[in-house]
Short mmCIF file of C-alpha atoms in Angstrom, two decimals:
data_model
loop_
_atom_site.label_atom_id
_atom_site.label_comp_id
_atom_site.label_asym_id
_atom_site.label_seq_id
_atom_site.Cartn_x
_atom_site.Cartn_y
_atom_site.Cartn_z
CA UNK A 1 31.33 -116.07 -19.45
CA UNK A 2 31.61 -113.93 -16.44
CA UNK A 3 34.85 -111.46 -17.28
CA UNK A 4 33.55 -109.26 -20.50
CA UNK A 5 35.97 -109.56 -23.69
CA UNK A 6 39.36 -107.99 -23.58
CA UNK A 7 42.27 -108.42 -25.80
CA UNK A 8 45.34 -110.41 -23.86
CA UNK A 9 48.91 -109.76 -24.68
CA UNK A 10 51.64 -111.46 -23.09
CA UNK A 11 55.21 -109.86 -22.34
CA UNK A 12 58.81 -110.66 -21.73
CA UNK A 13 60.54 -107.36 -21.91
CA UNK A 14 59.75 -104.19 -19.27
CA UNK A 15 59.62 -101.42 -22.12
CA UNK A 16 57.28 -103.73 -24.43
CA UNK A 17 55.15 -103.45 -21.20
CA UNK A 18 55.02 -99.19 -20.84
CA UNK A 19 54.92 -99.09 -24.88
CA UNK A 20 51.47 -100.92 -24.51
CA UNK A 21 50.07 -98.89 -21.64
CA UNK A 22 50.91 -95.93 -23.29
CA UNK A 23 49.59 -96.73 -26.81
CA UNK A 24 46.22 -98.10 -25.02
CA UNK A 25 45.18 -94.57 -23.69
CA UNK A 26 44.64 -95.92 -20.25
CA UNK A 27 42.48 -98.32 -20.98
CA UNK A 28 44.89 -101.15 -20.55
CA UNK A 29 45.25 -102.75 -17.17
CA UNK A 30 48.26 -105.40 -16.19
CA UNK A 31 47.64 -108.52 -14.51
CA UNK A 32 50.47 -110.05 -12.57
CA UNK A 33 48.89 -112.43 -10.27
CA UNK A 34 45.19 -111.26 -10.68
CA UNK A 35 43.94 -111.56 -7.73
CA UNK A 36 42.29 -108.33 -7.48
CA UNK A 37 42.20 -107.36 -11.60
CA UNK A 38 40.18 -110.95 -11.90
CA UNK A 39 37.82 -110.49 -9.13
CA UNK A 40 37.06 -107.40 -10.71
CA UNK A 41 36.74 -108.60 -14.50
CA UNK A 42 34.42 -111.53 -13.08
CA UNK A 43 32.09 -108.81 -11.30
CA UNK A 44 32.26 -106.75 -14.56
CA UNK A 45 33.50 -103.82 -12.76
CA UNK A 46 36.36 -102.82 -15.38
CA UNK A 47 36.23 -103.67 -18.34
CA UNK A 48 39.69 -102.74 -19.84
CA UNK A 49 40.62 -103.07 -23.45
CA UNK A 50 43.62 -104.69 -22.87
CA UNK A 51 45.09 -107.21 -20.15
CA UNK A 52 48.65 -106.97 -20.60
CA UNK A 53 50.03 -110.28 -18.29
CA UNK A 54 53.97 -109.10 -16.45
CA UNK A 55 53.66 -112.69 -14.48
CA UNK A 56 56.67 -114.22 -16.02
CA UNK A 57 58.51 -110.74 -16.55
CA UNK A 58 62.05 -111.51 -16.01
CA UNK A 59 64.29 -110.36 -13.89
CA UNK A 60 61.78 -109.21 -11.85
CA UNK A 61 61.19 -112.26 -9.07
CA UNK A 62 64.06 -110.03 -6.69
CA UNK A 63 63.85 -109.56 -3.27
CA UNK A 64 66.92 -107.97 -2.72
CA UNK A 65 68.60 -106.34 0.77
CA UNK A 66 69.62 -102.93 0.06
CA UNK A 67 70.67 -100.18 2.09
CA UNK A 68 67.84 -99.62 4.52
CA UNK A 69 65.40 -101.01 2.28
CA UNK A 70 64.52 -104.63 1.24
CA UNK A 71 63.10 -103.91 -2.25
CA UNK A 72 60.37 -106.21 -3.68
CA UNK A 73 60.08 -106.60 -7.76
CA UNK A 74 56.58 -107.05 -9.22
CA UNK A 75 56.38 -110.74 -10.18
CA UNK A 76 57.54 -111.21 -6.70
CA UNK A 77 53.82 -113.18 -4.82
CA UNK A 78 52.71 -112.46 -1.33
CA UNK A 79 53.52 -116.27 -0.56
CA UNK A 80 57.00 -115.55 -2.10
CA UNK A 81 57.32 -113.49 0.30
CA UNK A 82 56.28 -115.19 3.56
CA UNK A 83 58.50 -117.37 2.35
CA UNK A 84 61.60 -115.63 1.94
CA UNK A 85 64.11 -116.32 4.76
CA UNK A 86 64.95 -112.91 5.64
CA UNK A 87 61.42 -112.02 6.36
CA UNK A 88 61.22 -112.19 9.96
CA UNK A 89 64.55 -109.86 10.55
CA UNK A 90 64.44 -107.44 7.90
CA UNK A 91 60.23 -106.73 7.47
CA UNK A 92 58.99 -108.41 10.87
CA UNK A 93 55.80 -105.93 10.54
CA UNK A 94 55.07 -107.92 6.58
CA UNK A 95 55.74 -111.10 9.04
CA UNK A 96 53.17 -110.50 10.93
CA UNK A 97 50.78 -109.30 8.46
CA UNK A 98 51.01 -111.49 5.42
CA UNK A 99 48.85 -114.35 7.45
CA UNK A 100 45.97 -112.10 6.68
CA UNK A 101 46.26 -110.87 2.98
CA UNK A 102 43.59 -113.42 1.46
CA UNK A 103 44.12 -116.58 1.22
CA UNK A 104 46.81 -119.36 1.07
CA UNK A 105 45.51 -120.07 -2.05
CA UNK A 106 45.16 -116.29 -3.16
CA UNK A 107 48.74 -115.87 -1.80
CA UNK A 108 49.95 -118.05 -4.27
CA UNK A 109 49.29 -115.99 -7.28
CA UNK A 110 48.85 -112.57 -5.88
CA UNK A 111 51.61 -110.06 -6.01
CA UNK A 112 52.71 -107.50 -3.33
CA UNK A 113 52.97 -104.59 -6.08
CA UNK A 114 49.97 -105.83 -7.31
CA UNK A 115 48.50 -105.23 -3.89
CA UNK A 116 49.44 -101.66 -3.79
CA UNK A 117 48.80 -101.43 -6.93
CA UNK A 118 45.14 -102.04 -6.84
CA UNK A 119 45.33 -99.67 -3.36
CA UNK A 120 42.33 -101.00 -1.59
CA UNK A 121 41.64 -99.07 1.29
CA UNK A 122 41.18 -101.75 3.60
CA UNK A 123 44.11 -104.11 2.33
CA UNK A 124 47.15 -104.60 4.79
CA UNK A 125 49.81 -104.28 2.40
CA UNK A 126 49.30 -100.94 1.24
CA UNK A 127 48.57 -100.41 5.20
CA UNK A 128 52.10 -101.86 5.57
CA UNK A 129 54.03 -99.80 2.93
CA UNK A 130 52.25 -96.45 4.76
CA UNK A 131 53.26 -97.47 8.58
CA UNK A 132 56.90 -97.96 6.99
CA UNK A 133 56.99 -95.13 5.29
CA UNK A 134 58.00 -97.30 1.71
CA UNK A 135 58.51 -96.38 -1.66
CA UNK A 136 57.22 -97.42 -5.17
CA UNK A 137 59.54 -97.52 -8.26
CA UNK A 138 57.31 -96.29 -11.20
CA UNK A 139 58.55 -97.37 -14.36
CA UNK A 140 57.33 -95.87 -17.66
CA UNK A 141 58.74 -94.95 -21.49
CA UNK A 142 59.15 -91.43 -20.09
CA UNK A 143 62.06 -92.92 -17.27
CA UNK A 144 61.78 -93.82 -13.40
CA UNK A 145 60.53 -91.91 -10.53
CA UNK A 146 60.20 -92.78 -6.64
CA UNK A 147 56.76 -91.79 -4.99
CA UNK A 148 56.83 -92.59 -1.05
CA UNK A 149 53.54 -93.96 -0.25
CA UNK A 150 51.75 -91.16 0.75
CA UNK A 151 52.30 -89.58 -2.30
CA UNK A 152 51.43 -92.86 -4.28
CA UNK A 153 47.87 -93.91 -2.52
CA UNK A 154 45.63 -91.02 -3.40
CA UNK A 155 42.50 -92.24 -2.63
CA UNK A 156 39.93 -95.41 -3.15
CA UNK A 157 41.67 -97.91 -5.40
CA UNK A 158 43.35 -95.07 -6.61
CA UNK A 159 47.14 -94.26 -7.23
CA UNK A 160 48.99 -91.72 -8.20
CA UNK A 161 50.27 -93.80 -10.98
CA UNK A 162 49.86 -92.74 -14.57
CA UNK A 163 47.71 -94.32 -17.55
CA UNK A 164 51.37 -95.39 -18.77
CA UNK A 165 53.55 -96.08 -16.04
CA UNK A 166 54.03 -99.32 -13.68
CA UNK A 167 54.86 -100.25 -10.73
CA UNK A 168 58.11 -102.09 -11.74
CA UNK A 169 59.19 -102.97 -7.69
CA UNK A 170 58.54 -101.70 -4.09
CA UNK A 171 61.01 -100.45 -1.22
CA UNK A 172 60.41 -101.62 2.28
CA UNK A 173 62.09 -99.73 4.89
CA UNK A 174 64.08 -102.71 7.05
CA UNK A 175 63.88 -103.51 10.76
CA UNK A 176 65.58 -101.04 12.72
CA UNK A 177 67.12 -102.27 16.17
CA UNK A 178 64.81 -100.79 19.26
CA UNK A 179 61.63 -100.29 17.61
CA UNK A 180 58.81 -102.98 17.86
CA UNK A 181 56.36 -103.66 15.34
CA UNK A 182 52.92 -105.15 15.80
CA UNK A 183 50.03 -105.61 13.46
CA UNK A 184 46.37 -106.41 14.21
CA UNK A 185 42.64 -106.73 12.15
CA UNK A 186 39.21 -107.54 12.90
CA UNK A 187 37.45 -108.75 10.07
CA UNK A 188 34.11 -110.89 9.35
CA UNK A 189 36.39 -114.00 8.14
CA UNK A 190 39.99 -114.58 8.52
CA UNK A 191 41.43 -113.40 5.11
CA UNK A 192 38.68 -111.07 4.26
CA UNK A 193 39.32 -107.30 3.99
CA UNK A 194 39.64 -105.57 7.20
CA UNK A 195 36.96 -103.71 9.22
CA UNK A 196 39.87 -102.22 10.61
CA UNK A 197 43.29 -103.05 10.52
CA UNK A 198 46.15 -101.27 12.32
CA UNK A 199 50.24 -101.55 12.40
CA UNK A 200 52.03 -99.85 14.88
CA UNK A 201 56.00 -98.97 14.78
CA UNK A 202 56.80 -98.39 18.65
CA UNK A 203 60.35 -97.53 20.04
CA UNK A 204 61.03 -95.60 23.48
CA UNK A 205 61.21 -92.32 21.56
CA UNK A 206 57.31 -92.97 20.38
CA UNK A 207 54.55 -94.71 18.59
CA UNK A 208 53.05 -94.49 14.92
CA UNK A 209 50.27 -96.20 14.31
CA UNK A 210 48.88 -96.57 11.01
CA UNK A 211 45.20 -97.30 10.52
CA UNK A 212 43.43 -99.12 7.65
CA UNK A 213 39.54 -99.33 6.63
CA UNK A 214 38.31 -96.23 7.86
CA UNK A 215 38.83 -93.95 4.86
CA UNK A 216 40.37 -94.02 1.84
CA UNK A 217 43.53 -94.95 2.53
CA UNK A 218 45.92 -95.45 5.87
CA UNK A 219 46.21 -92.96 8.20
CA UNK A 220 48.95 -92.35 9.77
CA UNK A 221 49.32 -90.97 13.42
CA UNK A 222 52.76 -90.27 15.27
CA UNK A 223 53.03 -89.34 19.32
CA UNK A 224 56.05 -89.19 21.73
CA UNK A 225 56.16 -92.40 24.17
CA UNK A 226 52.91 -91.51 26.46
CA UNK A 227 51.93 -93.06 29.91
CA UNK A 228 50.08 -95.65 29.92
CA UNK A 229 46.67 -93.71 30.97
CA UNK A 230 47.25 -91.27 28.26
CA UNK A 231 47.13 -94.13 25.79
CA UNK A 232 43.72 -94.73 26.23
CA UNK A 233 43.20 -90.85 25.71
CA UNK A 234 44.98 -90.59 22.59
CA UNK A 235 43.48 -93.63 20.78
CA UNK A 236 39.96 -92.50 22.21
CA UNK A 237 40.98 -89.27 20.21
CA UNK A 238 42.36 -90.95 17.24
CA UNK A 239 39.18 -92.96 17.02
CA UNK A 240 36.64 -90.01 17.21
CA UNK A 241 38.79 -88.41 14.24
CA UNK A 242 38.49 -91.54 12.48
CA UNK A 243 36.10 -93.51 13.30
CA UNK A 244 33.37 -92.19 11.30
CA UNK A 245 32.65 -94.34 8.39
CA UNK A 246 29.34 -96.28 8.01
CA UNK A 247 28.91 -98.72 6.04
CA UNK A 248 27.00 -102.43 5.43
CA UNK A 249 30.01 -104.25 7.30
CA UNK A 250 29.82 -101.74 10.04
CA UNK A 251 28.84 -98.84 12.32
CA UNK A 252 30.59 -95.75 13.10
CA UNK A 253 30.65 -97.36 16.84
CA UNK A 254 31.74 -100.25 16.34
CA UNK A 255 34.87 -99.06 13.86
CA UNK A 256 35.56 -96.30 16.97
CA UNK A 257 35.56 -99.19 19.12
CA UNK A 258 38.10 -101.51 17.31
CA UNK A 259 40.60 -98.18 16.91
CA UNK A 260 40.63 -98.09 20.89
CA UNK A 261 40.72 -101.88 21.55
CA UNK A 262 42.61 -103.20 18.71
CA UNK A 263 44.78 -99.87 18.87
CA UNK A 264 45.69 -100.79 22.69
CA UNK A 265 46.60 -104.51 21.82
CA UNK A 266 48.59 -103.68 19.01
CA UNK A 267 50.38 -100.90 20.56
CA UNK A 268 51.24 -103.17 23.23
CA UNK A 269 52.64 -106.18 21.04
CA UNK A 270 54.99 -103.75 19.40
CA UNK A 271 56.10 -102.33 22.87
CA UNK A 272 56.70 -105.90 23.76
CA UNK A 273 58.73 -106.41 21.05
CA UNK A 274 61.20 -103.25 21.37
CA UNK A 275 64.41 -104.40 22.28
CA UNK B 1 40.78 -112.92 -29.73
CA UNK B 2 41.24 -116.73 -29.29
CA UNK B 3 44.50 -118.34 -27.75
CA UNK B 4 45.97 -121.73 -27.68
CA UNK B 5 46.44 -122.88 -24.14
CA UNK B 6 48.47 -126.08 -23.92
CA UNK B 7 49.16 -127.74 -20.21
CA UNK B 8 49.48 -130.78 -18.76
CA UNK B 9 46.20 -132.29 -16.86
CA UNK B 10 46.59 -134.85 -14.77
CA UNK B 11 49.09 -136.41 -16.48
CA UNK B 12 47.94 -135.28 -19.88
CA UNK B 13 48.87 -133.17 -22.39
CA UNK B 14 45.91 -131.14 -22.81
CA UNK B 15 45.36 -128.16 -25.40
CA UNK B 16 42.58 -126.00 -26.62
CA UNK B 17 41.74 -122.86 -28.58
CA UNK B 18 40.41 -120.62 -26.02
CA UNK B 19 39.02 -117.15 -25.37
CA UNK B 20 41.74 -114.57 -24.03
CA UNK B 21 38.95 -113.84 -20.89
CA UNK B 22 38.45 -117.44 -20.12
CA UNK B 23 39.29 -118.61 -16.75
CA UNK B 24 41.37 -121.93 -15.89
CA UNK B 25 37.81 -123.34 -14.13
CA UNK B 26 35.80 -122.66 -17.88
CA UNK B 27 38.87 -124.12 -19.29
CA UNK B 28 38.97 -127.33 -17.33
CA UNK B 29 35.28 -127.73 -17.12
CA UNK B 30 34.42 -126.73 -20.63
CA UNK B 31 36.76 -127.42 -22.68
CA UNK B 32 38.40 -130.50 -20.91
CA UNK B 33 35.42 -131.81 -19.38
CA UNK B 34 36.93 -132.00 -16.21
CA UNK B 35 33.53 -131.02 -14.36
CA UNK B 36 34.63 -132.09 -11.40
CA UNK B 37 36.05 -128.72 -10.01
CA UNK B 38 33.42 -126.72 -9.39
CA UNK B 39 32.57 -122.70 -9.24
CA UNK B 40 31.44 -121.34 -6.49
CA UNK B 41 31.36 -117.71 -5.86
CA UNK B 42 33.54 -116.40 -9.27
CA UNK B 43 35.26 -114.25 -6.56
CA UNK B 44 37.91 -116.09 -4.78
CA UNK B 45 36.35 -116.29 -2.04
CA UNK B 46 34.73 -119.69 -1.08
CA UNK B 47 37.78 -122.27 -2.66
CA UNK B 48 35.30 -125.06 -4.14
CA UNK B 49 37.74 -124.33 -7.34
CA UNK B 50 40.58 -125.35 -5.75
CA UNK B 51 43.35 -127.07 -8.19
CA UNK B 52 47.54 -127.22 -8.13
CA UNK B 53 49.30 -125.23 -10.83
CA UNK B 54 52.68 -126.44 -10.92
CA UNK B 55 52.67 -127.56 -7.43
CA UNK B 56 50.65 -124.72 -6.14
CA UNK B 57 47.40 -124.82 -4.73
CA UNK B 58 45.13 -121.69 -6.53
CA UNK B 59 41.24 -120.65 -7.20
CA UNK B 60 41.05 -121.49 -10.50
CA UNK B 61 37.92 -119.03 -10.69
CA UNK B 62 40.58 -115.72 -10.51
CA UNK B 63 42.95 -116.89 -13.28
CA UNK B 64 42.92 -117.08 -16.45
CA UNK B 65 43.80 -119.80 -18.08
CA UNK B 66 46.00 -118.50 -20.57
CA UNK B 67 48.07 -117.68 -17.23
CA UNK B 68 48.44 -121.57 -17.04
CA UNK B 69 50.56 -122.19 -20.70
CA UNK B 70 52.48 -124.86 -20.20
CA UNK B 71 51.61 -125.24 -16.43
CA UNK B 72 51.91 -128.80 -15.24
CA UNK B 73 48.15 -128.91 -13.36
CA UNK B 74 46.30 -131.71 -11.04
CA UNK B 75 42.60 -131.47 -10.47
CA UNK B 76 40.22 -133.36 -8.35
CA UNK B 77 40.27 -136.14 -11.12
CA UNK B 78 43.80 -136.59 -10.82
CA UNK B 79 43.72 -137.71 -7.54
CA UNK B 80 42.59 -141.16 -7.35
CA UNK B 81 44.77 -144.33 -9.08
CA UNK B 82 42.44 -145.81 -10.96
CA UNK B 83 39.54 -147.55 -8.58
CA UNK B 84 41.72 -146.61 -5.76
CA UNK B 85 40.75 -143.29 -4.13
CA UNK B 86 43.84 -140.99 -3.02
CA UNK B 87 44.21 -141.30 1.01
CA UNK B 88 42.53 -138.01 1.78
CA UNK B 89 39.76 -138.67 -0.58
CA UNK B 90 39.33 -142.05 1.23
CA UNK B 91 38.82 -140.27 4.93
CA UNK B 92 36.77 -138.04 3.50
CA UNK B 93 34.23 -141.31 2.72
CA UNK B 94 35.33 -142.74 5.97
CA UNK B 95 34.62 -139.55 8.11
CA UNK B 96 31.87 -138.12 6.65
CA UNK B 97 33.53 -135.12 5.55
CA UNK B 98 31.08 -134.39 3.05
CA UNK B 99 27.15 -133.21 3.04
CA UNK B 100 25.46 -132.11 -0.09
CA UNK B 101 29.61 -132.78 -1.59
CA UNK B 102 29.92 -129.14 -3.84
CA UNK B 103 32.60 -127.77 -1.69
CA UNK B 104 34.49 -131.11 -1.69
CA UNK B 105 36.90 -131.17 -4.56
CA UNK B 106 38.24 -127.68 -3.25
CA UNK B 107 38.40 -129.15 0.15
CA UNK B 108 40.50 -132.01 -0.69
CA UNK B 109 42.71 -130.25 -3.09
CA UNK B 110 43.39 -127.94 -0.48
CA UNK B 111 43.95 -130.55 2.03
CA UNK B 112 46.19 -132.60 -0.03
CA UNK B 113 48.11 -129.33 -0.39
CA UNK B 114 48.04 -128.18 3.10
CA UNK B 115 49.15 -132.04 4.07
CA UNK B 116 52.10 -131.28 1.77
CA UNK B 117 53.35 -128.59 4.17
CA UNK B 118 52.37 -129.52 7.29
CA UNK B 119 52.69 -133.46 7.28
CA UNK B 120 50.69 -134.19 11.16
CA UNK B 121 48.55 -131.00 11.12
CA UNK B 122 46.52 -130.59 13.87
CA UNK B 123 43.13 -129.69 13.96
CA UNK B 124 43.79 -126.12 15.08
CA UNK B 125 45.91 -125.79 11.76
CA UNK B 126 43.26 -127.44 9.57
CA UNK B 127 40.81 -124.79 10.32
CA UNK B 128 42.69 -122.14 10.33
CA UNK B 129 44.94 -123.40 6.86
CA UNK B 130 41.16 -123.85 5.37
CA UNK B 131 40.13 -120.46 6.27
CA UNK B 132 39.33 -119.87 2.33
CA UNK B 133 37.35 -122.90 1.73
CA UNK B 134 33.86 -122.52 2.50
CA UNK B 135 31.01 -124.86 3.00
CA UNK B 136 27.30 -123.99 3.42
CA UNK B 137 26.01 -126.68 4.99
CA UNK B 138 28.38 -125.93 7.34
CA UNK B 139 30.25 -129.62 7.69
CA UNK B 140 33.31 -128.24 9.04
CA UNK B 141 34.08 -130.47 11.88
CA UNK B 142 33.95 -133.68 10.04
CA UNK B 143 36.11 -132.07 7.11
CA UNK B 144 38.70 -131.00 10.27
CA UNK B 145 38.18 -135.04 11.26
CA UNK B 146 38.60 -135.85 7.60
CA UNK B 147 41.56 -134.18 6.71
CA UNK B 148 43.65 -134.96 10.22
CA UNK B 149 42.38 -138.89 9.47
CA UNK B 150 43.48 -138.07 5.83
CA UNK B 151 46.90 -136.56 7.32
CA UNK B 152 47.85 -139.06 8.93
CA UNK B 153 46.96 -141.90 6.15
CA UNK B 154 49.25 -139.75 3.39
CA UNK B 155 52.38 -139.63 6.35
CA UNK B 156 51.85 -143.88 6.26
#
């Protein structure tokens, strides 16, 4: 069998959830749609000592419109999501970039906390919650606490999560009238992880452009509203500060060249779209 | 640690005592003897374990199947009526949407999904709604002919 042998518990109630990662030691991990934890189990990559399943937590399914935020619980999937009817006027930026989280298929089980969660660095969601500026709830025994999502991606598939908390939902900053979002990736196969991926927030006062798969997490860049010409100077910059992982997938030069290309194209569909 | 998964198969109801770390394909194929979903890569990436979970199309390599208590499921078996193949499985025979046939039953259960969604796809949303099914004998424009044929037979 490919995953190695774990015990399994299943739970219905939020605190039965933190009581188990904390009495585990941090060797527990949850599964909510799997699509990452699963992967990962089949490749024998983890091998945690307990898989503690939060799919059919309840009360957690929300997607609720809050003040400034649209906030996302963590049974909530990624085709949940792309589904939801407010999605193209509150979080037109997650419209734009759900199409290229996995699969359909994947979609379907996958969650958007889990997403962050797992905090690939080449993953669009997490990419997503950084260009908005978002927030995770972290739930544990010991009470709540907000981490924006700087704070909360610290690194490869790393988060500044404890052993015993959770990420019980997810606050996406909404639309705001006059700024424009775009979103763009190159990758080797629709639905595979990016090569680079960038999201852009652009308004007349500026631009900030958040970059994915050339470190360990998104980086975020922020300039005033630029000439055209300048453009081409500032993601030229951007790129040489970036731009210098190698890996299998790709070179240095070809990563520099996708910041500058796919950087202009994206910057442009979000200046399009400023109204 | 073994766990009783009950479901219903393809009509069925189905139930066996199963590992915690098996996954849904291991339980259909092993315990079931449903063989005819089939695994692929183990990673979700190349879709030739394609099967609905409560009206959902899903890998069933990257679940496990304890995930799928009491899920109503349909696999490639499920399909057909008896000696009458289902219409997409049908334009697959008719359009030769099929080489050396392992990607196949993750092909059509995708397609019979996709179909449900978009009733007249056209072949511009076939490939790009099959973007995580995978096959390396590289058949793709005769599954594209298949499923569009297979489209249109479901919508009449």
């Amino acid at each position: 069998m490919k995953p190695p042998v774990f015990d399994y518990a299943f739970v219905e109630h939020l605190d039965e959830v933190v009581e188990l990662l904390a009495a585990d030691g941090g060797e527990a991990r949850l599964l909510a749609g799997g699509q990452s934890l699963i992967a990962m189990l089949n490749m024998r990559l983890i091998q945690p000592t307990l898989v503690v399943d939060i799919s059919r937590l309840p009360d957690h399914d929300f997607i609720t419109l809050k003040e400034g935020v649209v906030e996302i619980g963590c049974t909530v999937t990624q085709s949940d999501l792309q589904l939801w009817p407010g999605l193209a006027e509150s979080l037109p930026l997650l419209k734009r970039a759900l199409p290229w989280v996995g699969h359909r298929q994947t979609r379907n089980k996958g969650t958007v906390c889990g997403s962050i969660a797992h905090a690939d660095p080449s993953a669009e969601l997490p990419l997503c919650l950084a260009a908005l500026n978002g927030e995770a709830v972290l739930y544990s025994s010991r009470g709540e606490r907000v981490l924006a999502a700087h704070e909360l991606q610290v690194g490869t598939l790393e988060t500044a999560c404890e052993p015993d908390e959770m990420i019980r939902a997810l606050r996406f900053p909404r639309a705001v009238p006059g700024v424009g979002y775009g979103f763009g990736e190159v990758a080797y196969r629709h639905g595979d992880f990016a090569i680079v991926a960038i999201a852009v927030l652009a308004s007349t006062e500026g631009v900030r452009i958040a970059v994915g798969g050339v470190s360990e997490k998104p980086e975020i860049c922020e300039w005033p509203l630029m000439e055209d010409r300048f453009l081409n100077d500032a993601l030229n910059d951007l790129a040489w500060k970036l731009g210098t992982t190698e890996d299998q997938h790709a070179t240095a030069y070809y990563r520099r060249s996708l910041i500058r290309k796919l950087g202009r194209r994206v910057v442009g569909e979000a200046l399009a779209c400023v109204g | 640690m073994t766990i009783n998964v009950g479901a219903t198969v393809n009509g069925k109801e189905v139930s066996a005592e199963v590992e915690a770390r098996t996954l849904l394909v291991q339980y259909l194929r092993d315990h079931l003897g449903l063989t005819g979903t089939h695994v692929g890569c183990d990673t979700s990436q190349c879709g030739a374990c394609v099967v609905h979970v409560d009206g959902q199309a899903i890998k069933s390599c990257t679940i496990l199947a304890v995930q799928c208590e009491g899920a109503n499921m349909v696999t490639i078996e499920g399909l057909a009526d008896g000696d009458t193949l289902h219409p997409m499985q049908e334009a697959f025979r008719d359009n030769h949407g099929l080489q050396c046939g392992f990607c196949t039953p993750g092909m059509v259960m995708a397609a019979v999904d996709l179909v449900t969604r978009y009733p007249r796809p056209s072949e511009e949303l076939v490939r790009e709604q099959l973007e995580g099914n995978l096959c390396r004998c590289t058949g793709y424009h005769n599954i594209v002919k298949s499923v569009v044929a297979g489209a249109e037979a479901m919508a009449s």
